[in-house]
Tab-separated table of C-alpha atoms in Angstrom:
chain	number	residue	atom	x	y	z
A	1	UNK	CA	44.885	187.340	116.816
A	2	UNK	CA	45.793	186.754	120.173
A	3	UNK	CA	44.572	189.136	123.037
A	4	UNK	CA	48.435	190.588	123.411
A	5	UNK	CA	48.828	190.951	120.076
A	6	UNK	CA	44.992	192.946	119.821
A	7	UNK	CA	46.430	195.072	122.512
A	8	UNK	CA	49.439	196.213	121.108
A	9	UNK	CA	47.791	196.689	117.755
A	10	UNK	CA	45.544	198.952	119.174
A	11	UNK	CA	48.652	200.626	121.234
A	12	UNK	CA	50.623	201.182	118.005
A	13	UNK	CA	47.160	202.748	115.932
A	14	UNK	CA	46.399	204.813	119.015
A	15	UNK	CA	50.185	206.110	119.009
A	16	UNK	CA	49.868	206.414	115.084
A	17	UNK	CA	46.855	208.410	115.080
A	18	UNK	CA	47.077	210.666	118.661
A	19	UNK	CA	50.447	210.929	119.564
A	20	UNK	CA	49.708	209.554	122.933
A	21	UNK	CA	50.556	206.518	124.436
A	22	UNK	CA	47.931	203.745	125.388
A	23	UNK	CA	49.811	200.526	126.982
A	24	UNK	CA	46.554	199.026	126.570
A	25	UNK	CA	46.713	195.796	129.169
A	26	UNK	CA	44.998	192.227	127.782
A	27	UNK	CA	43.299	191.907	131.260
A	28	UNK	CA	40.879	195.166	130.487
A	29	UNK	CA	40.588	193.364	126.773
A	30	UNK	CA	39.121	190.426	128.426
A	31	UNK	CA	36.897	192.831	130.466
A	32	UNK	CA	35.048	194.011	127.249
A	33	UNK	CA	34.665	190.981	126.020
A	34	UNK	CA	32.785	189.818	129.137
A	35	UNK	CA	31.236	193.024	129.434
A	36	UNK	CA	32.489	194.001	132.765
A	37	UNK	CA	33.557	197.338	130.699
A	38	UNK	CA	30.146	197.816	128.521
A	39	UNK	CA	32.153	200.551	126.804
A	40	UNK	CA	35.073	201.805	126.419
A	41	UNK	CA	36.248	205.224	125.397
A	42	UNK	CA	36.113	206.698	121.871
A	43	UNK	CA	39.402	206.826	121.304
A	44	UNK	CA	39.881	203.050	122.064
A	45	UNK	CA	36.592	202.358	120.150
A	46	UNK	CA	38.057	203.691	117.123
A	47	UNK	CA	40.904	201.995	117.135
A	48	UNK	CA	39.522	198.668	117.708
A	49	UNK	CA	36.900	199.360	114.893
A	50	UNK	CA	40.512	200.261	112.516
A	51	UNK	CA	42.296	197.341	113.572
A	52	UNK	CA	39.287	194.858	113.499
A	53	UNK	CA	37.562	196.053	110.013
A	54	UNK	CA	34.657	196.770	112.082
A	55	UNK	CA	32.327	199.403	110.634
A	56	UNK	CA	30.150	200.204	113.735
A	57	UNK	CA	30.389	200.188	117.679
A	58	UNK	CA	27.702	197.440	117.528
A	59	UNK	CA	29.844	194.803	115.204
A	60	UNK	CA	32.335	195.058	118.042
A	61	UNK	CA	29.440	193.912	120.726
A	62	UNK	CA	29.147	196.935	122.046
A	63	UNK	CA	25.269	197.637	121.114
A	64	UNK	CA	23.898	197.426	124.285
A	65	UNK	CA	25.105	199.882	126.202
A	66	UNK	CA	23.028	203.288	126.180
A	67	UNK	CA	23.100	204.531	123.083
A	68	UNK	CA	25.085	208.370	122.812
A	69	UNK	CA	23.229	211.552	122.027
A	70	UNK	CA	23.858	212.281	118.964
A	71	UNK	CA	26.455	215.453	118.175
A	72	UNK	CA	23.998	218.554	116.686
A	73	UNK	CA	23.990	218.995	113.241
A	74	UNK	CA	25.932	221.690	111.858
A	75	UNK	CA	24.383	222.365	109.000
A	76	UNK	CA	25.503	224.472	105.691
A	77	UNK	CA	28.142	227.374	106.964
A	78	UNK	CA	26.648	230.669	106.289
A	79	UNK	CA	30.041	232.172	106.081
A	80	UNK	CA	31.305	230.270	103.044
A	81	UNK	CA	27.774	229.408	101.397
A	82	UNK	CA	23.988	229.917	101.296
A	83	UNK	CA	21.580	232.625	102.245
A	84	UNK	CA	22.855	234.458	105.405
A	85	UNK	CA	22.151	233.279	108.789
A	86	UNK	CA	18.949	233.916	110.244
A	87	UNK	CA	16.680	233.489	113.259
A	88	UNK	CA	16.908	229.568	112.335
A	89	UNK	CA	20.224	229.391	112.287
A	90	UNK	CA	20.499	231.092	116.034
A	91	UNK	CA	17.765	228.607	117.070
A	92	UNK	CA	20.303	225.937	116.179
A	93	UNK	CA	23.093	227.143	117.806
A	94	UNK	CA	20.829	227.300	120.904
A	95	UNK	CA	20.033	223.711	120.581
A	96	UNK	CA	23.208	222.678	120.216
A	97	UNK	CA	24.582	224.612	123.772
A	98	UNK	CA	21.833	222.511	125.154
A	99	UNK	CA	22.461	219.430	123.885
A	100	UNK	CA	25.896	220.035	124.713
A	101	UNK	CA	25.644	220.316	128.461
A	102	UNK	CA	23.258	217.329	128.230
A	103	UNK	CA	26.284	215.458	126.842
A	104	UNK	CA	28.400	216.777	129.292
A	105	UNK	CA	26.098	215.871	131.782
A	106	UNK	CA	26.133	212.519	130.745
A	107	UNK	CA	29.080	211.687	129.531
A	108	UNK	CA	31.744	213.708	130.437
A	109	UNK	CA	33.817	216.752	128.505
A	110	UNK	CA	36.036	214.375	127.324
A	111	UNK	CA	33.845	213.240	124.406
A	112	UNK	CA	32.181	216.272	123.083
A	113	UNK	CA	34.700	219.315	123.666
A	114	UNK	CA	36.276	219.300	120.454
A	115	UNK	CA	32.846	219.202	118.645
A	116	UNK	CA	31.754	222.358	120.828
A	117	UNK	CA	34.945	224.153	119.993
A	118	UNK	CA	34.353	223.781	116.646
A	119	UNK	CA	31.068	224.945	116.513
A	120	UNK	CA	32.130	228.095	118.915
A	121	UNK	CA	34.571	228.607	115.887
A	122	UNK	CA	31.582	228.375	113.376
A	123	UNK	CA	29.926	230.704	115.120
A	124	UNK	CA	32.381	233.253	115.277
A	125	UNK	CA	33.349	232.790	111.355
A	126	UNK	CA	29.907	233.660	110.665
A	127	UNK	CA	29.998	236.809	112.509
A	128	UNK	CA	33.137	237.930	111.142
A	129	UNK	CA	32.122	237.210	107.620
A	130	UNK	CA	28.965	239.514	108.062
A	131	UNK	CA	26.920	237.140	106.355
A	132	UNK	CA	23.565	237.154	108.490
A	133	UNK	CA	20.463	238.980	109.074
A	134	UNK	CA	21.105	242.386	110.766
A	135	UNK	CA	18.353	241.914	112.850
A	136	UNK	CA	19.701	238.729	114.650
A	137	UNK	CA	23.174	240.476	114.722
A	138	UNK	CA	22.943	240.347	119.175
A	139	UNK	CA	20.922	237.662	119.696
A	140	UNK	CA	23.829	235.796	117.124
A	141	UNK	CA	26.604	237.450	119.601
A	142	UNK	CA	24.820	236.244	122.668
A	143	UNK	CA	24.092	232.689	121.541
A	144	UNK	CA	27.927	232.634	120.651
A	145	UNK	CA	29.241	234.003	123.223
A	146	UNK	CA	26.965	231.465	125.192
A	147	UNK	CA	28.982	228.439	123.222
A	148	UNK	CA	32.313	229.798	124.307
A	149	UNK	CA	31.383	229.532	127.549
A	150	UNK	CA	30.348	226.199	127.383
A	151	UNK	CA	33.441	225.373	124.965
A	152	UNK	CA	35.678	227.042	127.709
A	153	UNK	CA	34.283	225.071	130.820
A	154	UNK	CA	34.919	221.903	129.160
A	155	UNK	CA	38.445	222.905	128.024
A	156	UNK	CA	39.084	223.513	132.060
A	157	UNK	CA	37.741	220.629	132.872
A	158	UNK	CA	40.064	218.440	130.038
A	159	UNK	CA	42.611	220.317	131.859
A	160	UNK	CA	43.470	222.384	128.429
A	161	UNK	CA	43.893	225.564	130.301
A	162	UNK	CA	45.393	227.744	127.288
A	163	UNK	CA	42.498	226.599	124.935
A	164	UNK	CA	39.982	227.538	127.613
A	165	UNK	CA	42.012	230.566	128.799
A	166	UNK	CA	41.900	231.778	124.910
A	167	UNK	CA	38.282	231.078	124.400
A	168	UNK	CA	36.955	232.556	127.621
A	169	UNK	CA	38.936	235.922	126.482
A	170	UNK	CA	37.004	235.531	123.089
A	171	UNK	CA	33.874	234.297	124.592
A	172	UNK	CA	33.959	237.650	126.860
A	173	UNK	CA	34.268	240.028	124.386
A	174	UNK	CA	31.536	238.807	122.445
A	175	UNK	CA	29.126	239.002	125.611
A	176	UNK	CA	30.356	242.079	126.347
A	177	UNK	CA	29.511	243.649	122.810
A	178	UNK	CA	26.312	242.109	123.189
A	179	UNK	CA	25.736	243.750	126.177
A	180	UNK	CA	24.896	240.465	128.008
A	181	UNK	CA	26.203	240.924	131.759
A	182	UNK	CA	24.835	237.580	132.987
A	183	UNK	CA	27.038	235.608	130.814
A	184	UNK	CA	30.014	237.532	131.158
A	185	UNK	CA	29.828	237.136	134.875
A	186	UNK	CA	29.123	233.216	133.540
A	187	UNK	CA	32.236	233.785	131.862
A	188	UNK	CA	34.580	235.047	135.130
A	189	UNK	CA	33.516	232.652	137.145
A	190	UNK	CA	34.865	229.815	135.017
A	191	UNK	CA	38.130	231.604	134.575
A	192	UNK	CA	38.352	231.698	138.400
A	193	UNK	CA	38.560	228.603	138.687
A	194	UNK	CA	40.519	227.307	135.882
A	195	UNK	CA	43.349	229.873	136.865
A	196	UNK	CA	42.800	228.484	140.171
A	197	UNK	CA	43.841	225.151	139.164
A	198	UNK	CA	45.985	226.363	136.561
A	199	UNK	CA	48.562	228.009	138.780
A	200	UNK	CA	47.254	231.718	138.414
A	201	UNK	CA	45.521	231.729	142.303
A	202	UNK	CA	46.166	235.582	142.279
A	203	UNK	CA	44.756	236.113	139.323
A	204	UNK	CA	41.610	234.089	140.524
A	205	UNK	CA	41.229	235.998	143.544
A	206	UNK	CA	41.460	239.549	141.745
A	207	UNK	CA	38.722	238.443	139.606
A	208	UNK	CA	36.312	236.628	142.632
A	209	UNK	CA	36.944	239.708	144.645
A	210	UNK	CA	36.225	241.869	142.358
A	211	UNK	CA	32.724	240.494	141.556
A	212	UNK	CA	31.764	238.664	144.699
A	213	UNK	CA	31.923	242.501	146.872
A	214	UNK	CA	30.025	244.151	144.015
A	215	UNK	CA	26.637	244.893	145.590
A	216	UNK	CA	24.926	245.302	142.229
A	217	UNK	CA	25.307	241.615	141.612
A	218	UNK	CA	22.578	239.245	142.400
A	219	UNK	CA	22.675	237.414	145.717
A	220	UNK	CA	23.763	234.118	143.988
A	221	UNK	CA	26.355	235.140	141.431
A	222	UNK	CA	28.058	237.042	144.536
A	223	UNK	CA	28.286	233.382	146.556
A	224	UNK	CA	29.917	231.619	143.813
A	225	UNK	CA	32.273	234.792	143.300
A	226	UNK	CA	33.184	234.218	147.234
A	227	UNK	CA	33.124	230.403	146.783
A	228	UNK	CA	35.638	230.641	143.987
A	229	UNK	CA	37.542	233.324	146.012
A	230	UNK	CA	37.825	230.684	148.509
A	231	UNK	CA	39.143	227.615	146.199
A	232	UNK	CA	41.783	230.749	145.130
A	233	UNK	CA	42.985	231.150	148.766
A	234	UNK	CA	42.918	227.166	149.881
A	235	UNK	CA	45.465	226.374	146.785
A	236	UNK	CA	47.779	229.187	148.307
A	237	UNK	CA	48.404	227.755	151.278
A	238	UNK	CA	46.132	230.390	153.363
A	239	UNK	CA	43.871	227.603	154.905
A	240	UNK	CA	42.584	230.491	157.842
A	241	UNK	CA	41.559	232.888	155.092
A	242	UNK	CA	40.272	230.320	152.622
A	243	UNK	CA	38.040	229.018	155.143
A	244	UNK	CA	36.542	232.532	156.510
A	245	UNK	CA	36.051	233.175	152.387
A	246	UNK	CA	33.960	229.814	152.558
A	247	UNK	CA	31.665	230.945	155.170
A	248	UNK	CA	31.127	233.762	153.679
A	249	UNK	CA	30.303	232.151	150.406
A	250	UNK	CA	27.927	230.076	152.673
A	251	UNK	CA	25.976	232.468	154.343
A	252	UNK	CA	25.612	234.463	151.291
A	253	UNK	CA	24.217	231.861	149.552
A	254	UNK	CA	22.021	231.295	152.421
A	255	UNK	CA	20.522	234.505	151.575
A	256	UNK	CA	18.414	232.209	149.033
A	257	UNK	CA	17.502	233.023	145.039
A	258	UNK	CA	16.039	236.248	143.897
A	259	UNK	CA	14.616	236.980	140.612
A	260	UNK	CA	17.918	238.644	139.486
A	261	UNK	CA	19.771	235.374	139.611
A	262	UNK	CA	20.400	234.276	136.332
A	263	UNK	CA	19.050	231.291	134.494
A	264	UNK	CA	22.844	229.715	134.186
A	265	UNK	CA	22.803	229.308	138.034
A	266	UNK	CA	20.586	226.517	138.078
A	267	UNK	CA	23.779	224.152	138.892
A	268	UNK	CA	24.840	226.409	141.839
A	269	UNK	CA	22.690	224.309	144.804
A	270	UNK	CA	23.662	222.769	147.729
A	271	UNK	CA	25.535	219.926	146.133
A	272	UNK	CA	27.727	222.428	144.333
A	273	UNK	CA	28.903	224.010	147.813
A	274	UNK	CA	29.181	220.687	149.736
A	275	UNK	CA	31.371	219.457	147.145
A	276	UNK	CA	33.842	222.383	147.099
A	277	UNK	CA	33.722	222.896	150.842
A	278	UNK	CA	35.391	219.307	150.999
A	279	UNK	CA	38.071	219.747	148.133
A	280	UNK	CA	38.484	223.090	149.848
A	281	UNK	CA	39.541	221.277	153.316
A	282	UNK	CA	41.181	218.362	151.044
A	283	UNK	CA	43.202	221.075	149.582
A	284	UNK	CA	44.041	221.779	152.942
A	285	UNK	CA	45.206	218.578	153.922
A	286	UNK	CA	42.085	218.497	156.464
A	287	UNK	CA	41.071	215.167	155.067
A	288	UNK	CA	38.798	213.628	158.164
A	289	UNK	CA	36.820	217.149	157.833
A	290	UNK	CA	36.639	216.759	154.130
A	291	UNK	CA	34.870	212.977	154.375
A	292	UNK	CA	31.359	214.046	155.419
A	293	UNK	CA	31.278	216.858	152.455
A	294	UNK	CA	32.231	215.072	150.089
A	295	UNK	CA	30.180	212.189	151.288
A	296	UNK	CA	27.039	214.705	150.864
A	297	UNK	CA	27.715	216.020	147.733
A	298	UNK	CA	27.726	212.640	146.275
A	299	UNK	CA	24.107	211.896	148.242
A	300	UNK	CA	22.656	214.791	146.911
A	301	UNK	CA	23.682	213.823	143.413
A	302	UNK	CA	23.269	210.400	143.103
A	303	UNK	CA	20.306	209.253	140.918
A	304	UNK	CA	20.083	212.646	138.631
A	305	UNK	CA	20.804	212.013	135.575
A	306	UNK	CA	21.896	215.975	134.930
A	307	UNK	CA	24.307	215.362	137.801
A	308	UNK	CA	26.122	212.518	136.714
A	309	UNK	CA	29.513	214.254	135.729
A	310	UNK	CA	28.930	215.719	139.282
A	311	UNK	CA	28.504	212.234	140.708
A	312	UNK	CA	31.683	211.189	139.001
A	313	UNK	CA	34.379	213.820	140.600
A	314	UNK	CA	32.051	214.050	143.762
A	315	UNK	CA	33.114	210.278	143.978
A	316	UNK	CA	36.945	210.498	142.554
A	317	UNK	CA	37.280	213.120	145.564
A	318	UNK	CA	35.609	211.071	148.274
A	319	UNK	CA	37.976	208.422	147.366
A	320	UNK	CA	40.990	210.308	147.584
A	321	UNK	CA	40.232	211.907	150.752
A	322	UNK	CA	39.451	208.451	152.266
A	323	UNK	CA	42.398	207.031	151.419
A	324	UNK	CA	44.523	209.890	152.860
A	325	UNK	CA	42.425	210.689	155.923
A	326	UNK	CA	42.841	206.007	155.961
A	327	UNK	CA	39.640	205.594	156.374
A	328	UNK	CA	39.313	201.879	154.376
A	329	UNK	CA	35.449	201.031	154.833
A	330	UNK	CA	34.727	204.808	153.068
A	331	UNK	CA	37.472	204.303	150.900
A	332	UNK	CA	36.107	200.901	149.332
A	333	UNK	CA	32.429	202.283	149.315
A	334	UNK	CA	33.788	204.761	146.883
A	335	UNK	CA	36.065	203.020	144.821
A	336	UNK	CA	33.339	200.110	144.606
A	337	UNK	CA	31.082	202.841	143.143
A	338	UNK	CA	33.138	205.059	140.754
A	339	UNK	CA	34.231	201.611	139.160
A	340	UNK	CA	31.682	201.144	136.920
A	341	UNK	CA	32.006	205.182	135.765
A	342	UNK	CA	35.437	204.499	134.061
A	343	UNK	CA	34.800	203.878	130.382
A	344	UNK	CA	31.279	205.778	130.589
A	345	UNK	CA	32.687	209.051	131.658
A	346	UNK	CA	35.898	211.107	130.438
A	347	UNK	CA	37.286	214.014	132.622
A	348	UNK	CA	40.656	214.219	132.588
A	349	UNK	CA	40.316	216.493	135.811
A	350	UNK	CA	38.131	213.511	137.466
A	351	UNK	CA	40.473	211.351	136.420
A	352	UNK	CA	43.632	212.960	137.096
A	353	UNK	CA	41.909	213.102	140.785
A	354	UNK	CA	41.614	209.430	140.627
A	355	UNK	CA	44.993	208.864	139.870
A	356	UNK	CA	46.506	210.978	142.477
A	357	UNK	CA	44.241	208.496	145.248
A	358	UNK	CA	45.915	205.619	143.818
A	359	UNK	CA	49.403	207.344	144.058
A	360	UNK	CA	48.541	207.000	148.053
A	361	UNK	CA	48.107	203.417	147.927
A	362	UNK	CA	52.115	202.354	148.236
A	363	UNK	CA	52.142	204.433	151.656
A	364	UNK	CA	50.819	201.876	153.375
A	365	UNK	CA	49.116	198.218	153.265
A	366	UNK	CA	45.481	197.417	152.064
A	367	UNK	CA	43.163	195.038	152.955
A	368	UNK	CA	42.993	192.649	149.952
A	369	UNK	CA	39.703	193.265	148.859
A	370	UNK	CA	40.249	197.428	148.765
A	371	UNK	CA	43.494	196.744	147.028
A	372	UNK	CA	41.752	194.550	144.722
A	373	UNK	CA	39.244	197.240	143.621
A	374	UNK	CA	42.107	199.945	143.799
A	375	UNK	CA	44.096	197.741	141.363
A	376	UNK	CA	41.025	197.098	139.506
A	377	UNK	CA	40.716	201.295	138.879
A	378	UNK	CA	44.715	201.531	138.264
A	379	UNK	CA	43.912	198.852	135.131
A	380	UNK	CA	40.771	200.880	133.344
A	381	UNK	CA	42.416	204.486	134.225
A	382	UNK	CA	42.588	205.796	130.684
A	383	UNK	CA	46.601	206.363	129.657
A	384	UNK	CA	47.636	209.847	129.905
């Protein structure tokens, strides 16, 4: 089988199986087989293990690239069978919201959000079957609750805003019967933003004002309430207001961490703010001002291995913002670097980023070797 005719096999199973197209080109074939791409995504995985009778990711040469974490076991379903859930079946769900975010950290949302959904749903079918211990009844509710908000985060960030829009609503109630403010403050936060990017800025800014003026709320929560109030206010168009809701969102953070912050705020640190501050101006069209933000946020992330997602859109942004702002030495530096992410990571919202810098590149001429690298990007860009 010829490498066109490998290509379009794969095409036609991905179309078969998804219902989404994949023009897959024979160029980025010849790139896994040198191992320029050390591996591709799942979905194209699959369907080259389908079309080629291959039963593993290693019979395909693909063995020596890190190995995944492996998806948390499930186990037997309390609500259909067994004895009913207990203090060891909590302890599992709390493993698996770790190892979750680890995977998320690591790999992007792309490749474990369904699995999280569906154990959020598990969750929630054991709690309305009844079938569990009374006396884990709210720490059961909490760790659930807990999952939804991890299930929801990773729905905004596939850019499946009705999925996480439905789940956050579900994933707030539960931490709200439980009694658990932290997470449903968690919880809001999220939904800020995704109805930020979701076209609902009002609704984001009810919700960030609310919580980021409420005195009773720790120091840090309150920032990232202001922050997100700010991200509200740069997408409509009020670039005075947005950036006065910024500095506030600085200074308050300024104020440093208390022992009321919650555990979940760990993520909230300087990289967090630098990278928002320059999507903020970005979103502004204040690309110049955006450049040595960005450029931070992807200093203070690079080399952590719970950062790498970070690292990934930190990078996608830079690049756009160089290439509008036409700044080619930045703009290479950045595309050189995310390169080699494409295929390891899956974000839709990183990579719908990346696709909106290439859109720039017919404005105007490129030096050869940035155009090369652009090109290079436009080629491993997953299809839509």
């Amino acid at each position: 089988m010829s490498r066109s005719e490998l290509a379009s096999a794969v095409s036609a199973w991905l179309w078969r199986e998804t219902g989404k197209r994949h023009d897959l080109d024979p160029h980025l074939l010849a790139k896994w087989e040198r191992g320029a791409v050390r591996r591709p995504t799942a979905p194209y995985r699959a369907a080259l293990r389908a079309v080629l009778g291959a039963a593993s990711d290693a019979d395909l040469g693909f063995a020596d690239s890190a190995p995944e974490p492996p998806l948390p076991p499930a186990g037997p379903d309390p609500a259909e069978h067994g004895p009913p859930a207990g203090a060891d079946y909590v302890e599992s769900l709390r493993g698996a919201v770790r190892q979750f975010v680890r995977m998320d950290s690591s790999l992007g949302s792309g490749e474990v959000v369904d699995a999280v959904v569906r154990r959020f749903r598990d969750a929630q079918r054991v709690l309305a079957s009844g079938r569990y211990r009374l006396g884990v009844e709210r720490d059961l509710e909490v760790v659930t609750a807990e999952l939804g908000e991890v299930a929801g985060w990773m729905l905004i960030d596939a850019q499946r805003h009705s999925e996480a829009r439905a789940i956050n609503a579900e994933a707030l109630m539960l931490a709200q019967i439980a009694g658990d403010t932290s997470m449903q403050w968690f919880i809001l936060s999220n939904q800020a933003l995704g109805s930020t990017y979701s076209g609902r800025q009002r609704e984001a800014l009810r919700i960030a004002e609310r919580f980021g003026e409420d005195a009773r709320i720790p120091v840090r929560v309150r920032a990232l309430f202001r922050l997100r109030a700010a991200r509200a206010l740069g997408h409509l168009g009020d670039g005075p207001g947005a950036l006065r809701a910024f500095d506030r969102a600085r200074s308050t953070f300024e104020d440093g961490v208390s022992d009321r912050d919650p555990a979940w705020a760990w993520w909230f640190d300087e990289r967090e703010l630098d990278g928002h501050a320059g999507s903020l101006h970005a979103s502004l069209g204040r690309h110049a001002e955006a450049l040595p933000l960005l450029s931070s946020a992807v200093d203070r992330a690079e080399g952590k291995e719970r950062q790498r997602w970070a690292l990934y859109i930190h990078r996608a942004c830079l690049l756009d913002s160089a290439l509008a702002a036409g700044t080619v030495v930045e703009a290479e530096r950045a595309a050189v670097a995310v390169a080699p992410m494409l295929g390891q990571m899956n974000s839709a919202r990183t990579e719908n980023r990346l696709r909106r810098a290439l859109s720039r590149t017919s404005r105007a001429p490129l030096p050869s070797t940035l155009a090369d690298v652009l090109d290079h990007l436009r080629h491993r860009l997953p299809q839509r």
